[in-house]
Amino acid sequence: ALGEFRQLGDDRAIAATLREMGRAEKMQGNLAEATRLYEQALAIFRQVADPISVAWALRALAGIERRCGRLSQAQDLAEQAIENLRPVGNREELVQLLLEAGRIAVLADDHDRARTHLGEAMALADDLGDREGADMAREELTKLCPASPRA
């Protein structure tokens, strides 16, 4: 399919195919290959000015960096994704990006950033009626502020 899309010059289809190939590699644990494919997709998504797909690719790359323990790079990618998506107004995807950025900040012991992102994710998820997203944000927030023991 990728070859056909290249022959047709369909950049969006090429990028979407690369994204799906990256997802498959990630699921198989091939993070280096997944990163390579996601980066190729990201470059094309930027070229065709698709901010939602740019944000998705950045979030996927941030997740890989997080899994590899490269928290500074992961945070940078997550912040770029949020910046790309905010003007578009896709609030459902923004919840997911804020959750990812919050998780990264928790792992990096950046509690202020974690509270900011997770608090925004929770409020936005609540506003959207996204119970699962709100619960995920609350769960991550408890890692910052564990409940005090009861007497």
Short mmCIF file of C-alpha atoms in Angstrom, two decimals:
data_model
loop_
_atom_site.label_atom_id
_atom_site.label_comp_id
_atom_site.label_asym_id
_atom_site.label_seq_id
_atom_site.Cartn_x
_atom_site.Cartn_y
_atom_site.Cartn_z
CA ALA A 1 0.00 0.00 0.00
CA LEU A 2 2.80 2.40 0.87
CA GLY A 3 4.33 2.02 -2.60
CA GLU A 4 0.98 2.70 -4.25
CA PHE A 5 0.47 5.86 -2.21
CA ARG A 6 3.98 7.00 -3.14
CA GLN A 7 3.23 6.44 -6.83
CA LEU A 8 0.04 8.47 -6.46
CA GLY A 9 1.83 11.20 -4.50
CA ASP A 10 -0.76 10.97 -1.73
CA ASP A 11 1.25 12.41 1.16
CA ARG A 12 -1.54 12.10 3.74
CA ALA A 13 -2.03 8.42 2.95
CA ILE A 14 1.74 7.86 3.06
CA ALA A 15 1.97 9.50 6.49
CA ALA A 16 -1.05 7.58 7.80
CA THR A 17 0.47 4.32 6.58
CA LEU A 18 3.81 5.12 8.20
CA ARG A 19 1.94 5.95 11.43
CA GLU A 20 0.16 2.59 11.39
CA MET A 21 3.40 0.76 10.59
CA GLY A 22 4.98 2.57 13.56
CA ARG A 23 2.10 1.52 15.78
CA ALA A 24 2.56 -2.11 14.75
CA GLU A 25 6.31 -1.95 15.44
CA LYS A 26 5.64 -0.37 18.84
CA MET A 27 3.17 -3.12 19.74
CA GLN A 28 5.85 -5.68 18.87
CA GLY A 29 8.35 -3.91 21.11
CA ASN A 30 10.49 -2.59 18.25
CA LEU A 31 10.76 0.92 19.65
CA ALA A 32 13.68 2.07 17.46
CA GLU A 33 11.81 1.14 14.29
CA ALA A 34 8.58 2.61 15.63
CA THR A 35 10.42 5.86 16.35
CA ARG A 36 11.87 5.94 12.84
CA LEU A 37 8.44 5.44 11.27
CA TYR A 38 6.70 7.94 13.56
CA GLU A 39 9.36 10.54 12.76
CA GLN A 40 8.84 10.02 9.03
CA ALA A 41 5.08 10.33 9.47
CA LEU A 42 5.53 13.45 11.61
CA ALA A 43 7.63 15.16 8.94
CA ILE A 44 4.95 14.53 6.33
CA PHE A 45 2.09 15.56 8.63
CA ARG A 46 3.93 18.84 9.23
CA GLN A 47 4.46 19.27 5.48
CA VAL A 48 0.75 18.84 4.74
CA ALA A 49 -0.22 21.05 7.71
CA ASP A 50 -2.28 18.48 9.61
CA PRO A 51 -2.05 19.70 13.24
CA ILE A 52 -4.12 16.88 14.73
CA SER A 53 -1.93 14.22 13.15
CA VAL A 54 1.20 16.19 14.07
CA ALA A 55 0.04 16.20 17.69
CA TRP A 56 -0.75 12.47 17.54
CA ALA A 57 2.71 11.65 16.18
CA LEU A 58 4.39 13.84 18.79
CA ARG A 59 2.39 12.12 21.55
CA ALA A 60 3.39 8.70 20.20
CA LEU A 61 7.06 9.73 20.17
CA ALA A 62 6.73 11.17 23.68
CA GLY A 63 5.31 7.86 24.87
CA ILE A 64 8.27 5.97 23.46
CA GLU A 65 10.72 8.40 25.05
CA ARG A 66 8.88 7.99 28.38
CA ARG A 67 9.06 4.20 28.13
CA CYS A 68 12.80 4.47 27.45
CA GLY A 69 13.32 6.71 30.47
CA ARG A 70 14.26 9.79 28.44
CA LEU A 71 11.92 12.04 30.36
CA SER A 72 13.31 15.39 29.26
CA GLN A 73 12.87 14.50 25.58
CA ALA A 74 9.47 13.01 26.33
CA GLN A 75 8.34 16.20 28.06
CA ASP A 76 9.56 18.38 25.19
CA LEU A 77 7.63 16.28 22.67
CA ALA A 78 4.48 16.28 24.80
CA GLU A 79 4.64 20.07 25.18
CA GLN A 80 5.08 20.47 21.41
CA ALA A 81 2.04 18.26 20.87
CA ILE A 82 -0.08 20.34 23.24
CA GLU A 83 1.03 23.57 21.53
CA ASN A 84 0.10 22.11 18.13
CA LEU A 85 -3.31 20.91 19.23
CA ARG A 86 -4.61 23.76 21.39
CA PRO A 87 -5.46 26.10 18.48
CA VAL A 88 -7.37 23.32 16.70
CA GLY A 89 -9.81 22.78 19.55
CA ASN A 90 -9.85 18.97 19.52
CA ARG A 91 -10.63 18.69 23.23
CA GLU A 92 -10.83 14.90 23.32
CA GLU A 93 -7.29 14.52 21.98
CA LEU A 94 -6.13 17.36 24.23
CA VAL A 95 -7.24 15.34 27.26
CA GLN A 96 -5.03 12.46 26.10
CA LEU A 97 -2.07 14.77 25.49
CA LEU A 98 -2.43 16.42 28.88
CA LEU A 99 -2.60 12.99 30.52
CA GLU A 100 0.61 11.92 28.76
CA ALA A 101 2.37 15.17 29.69
CA GLY A 102 1.16 14.75 33.26
CA ARG A 103 2.40 11.15 33.47
CA ILE A 104 5.80 12.22 32.20
CA ALA A 105 5.97 15.07 34.72
CA VAL A 106 5.05 12.67 37.55
CA LEU A 107 7.89 10.36 36.56
CA ALA A 108 10.28 13.33 36.29
CA ASP A 109 9.24 14.54 39.79
CA ASP A 110 8.08 17.83 38.23
CA HIS A 111 5.09 18.09 40.53
CA ASP A 112 4.01 21.60 39.57
CA ARG A 113 3.89 20.72 35.87
CA ALA A 114 2.17 17.43 36.67
CA ARG A 115 -0.53 19.17 38.72
CA THR A 116 -1.07 21.74 35.97
CA HIS A 117 -1.43 19.20 33.16
CA LEU A 118 -3.37 16.61 35.14
CA GLY A 119 -5.66 19.23 36.67
CA GLU A 120 -6.46 20.60 33.23
CA ALA A 121 -6.97 17.09 31.85
CA MET A 122 -9.35 16.23 34.69
CA ALA A 123 -11.38 19.44 34.33
CA LEU A 124 -11.58 19.10 30.56
CA ALA A 125 -12.50 15.41 30.77
CA ASP A 126 -15.20 16.19 33.33
CA ASP A 127 -16.53 18.94 31.05
CA LEU A 128 -16.64 16.49 28.12
CA GLY A 129 -18.28 13.75 30.19
CA ASP A 130 -15.14 11.63 29.71
CA ARG A 131 -15.30 9.67 32.95
CA GLU A 132 -12.34 7.45 32.04
CA GLY A 133 -10.08 10.42 31.24
CA ALA A 134 -11.05 12.20 34.46
CA ASP A 135 -10.42 9.03 36.47
CA MET A 136 -6.99 8.58 34.86
CA ALA A 137 -6.06 12.16 35.78
CA ARG A 138 -7.25 11.65 39.36
CA GLU A 139 -5.25 8.43 39.62
CA GLU A 140 -2.07 10.16 38.43
CA LEU A 141 -2.70 13.06 40.81
CA THR A 142 -2.87 10.64 43.76
CA LYS A 143 0.73 9.69 42.98
CA LEU A 144 1.63 13.27 43.85
CA CYS A 145 -0.60 13.61 46.89
CA PRO A 146 -1.14 10.21 48.46
CA ALA A 147 -3.98 10.07 50.92
CA SER A 148 -2.89 10.66 54.48
CA PRO A 149 -3.24 7.71 56.85
CA ARG A 150 -6.41 7.73 58.89
CA ALA A 151 -6.20 7.71 62.63
#
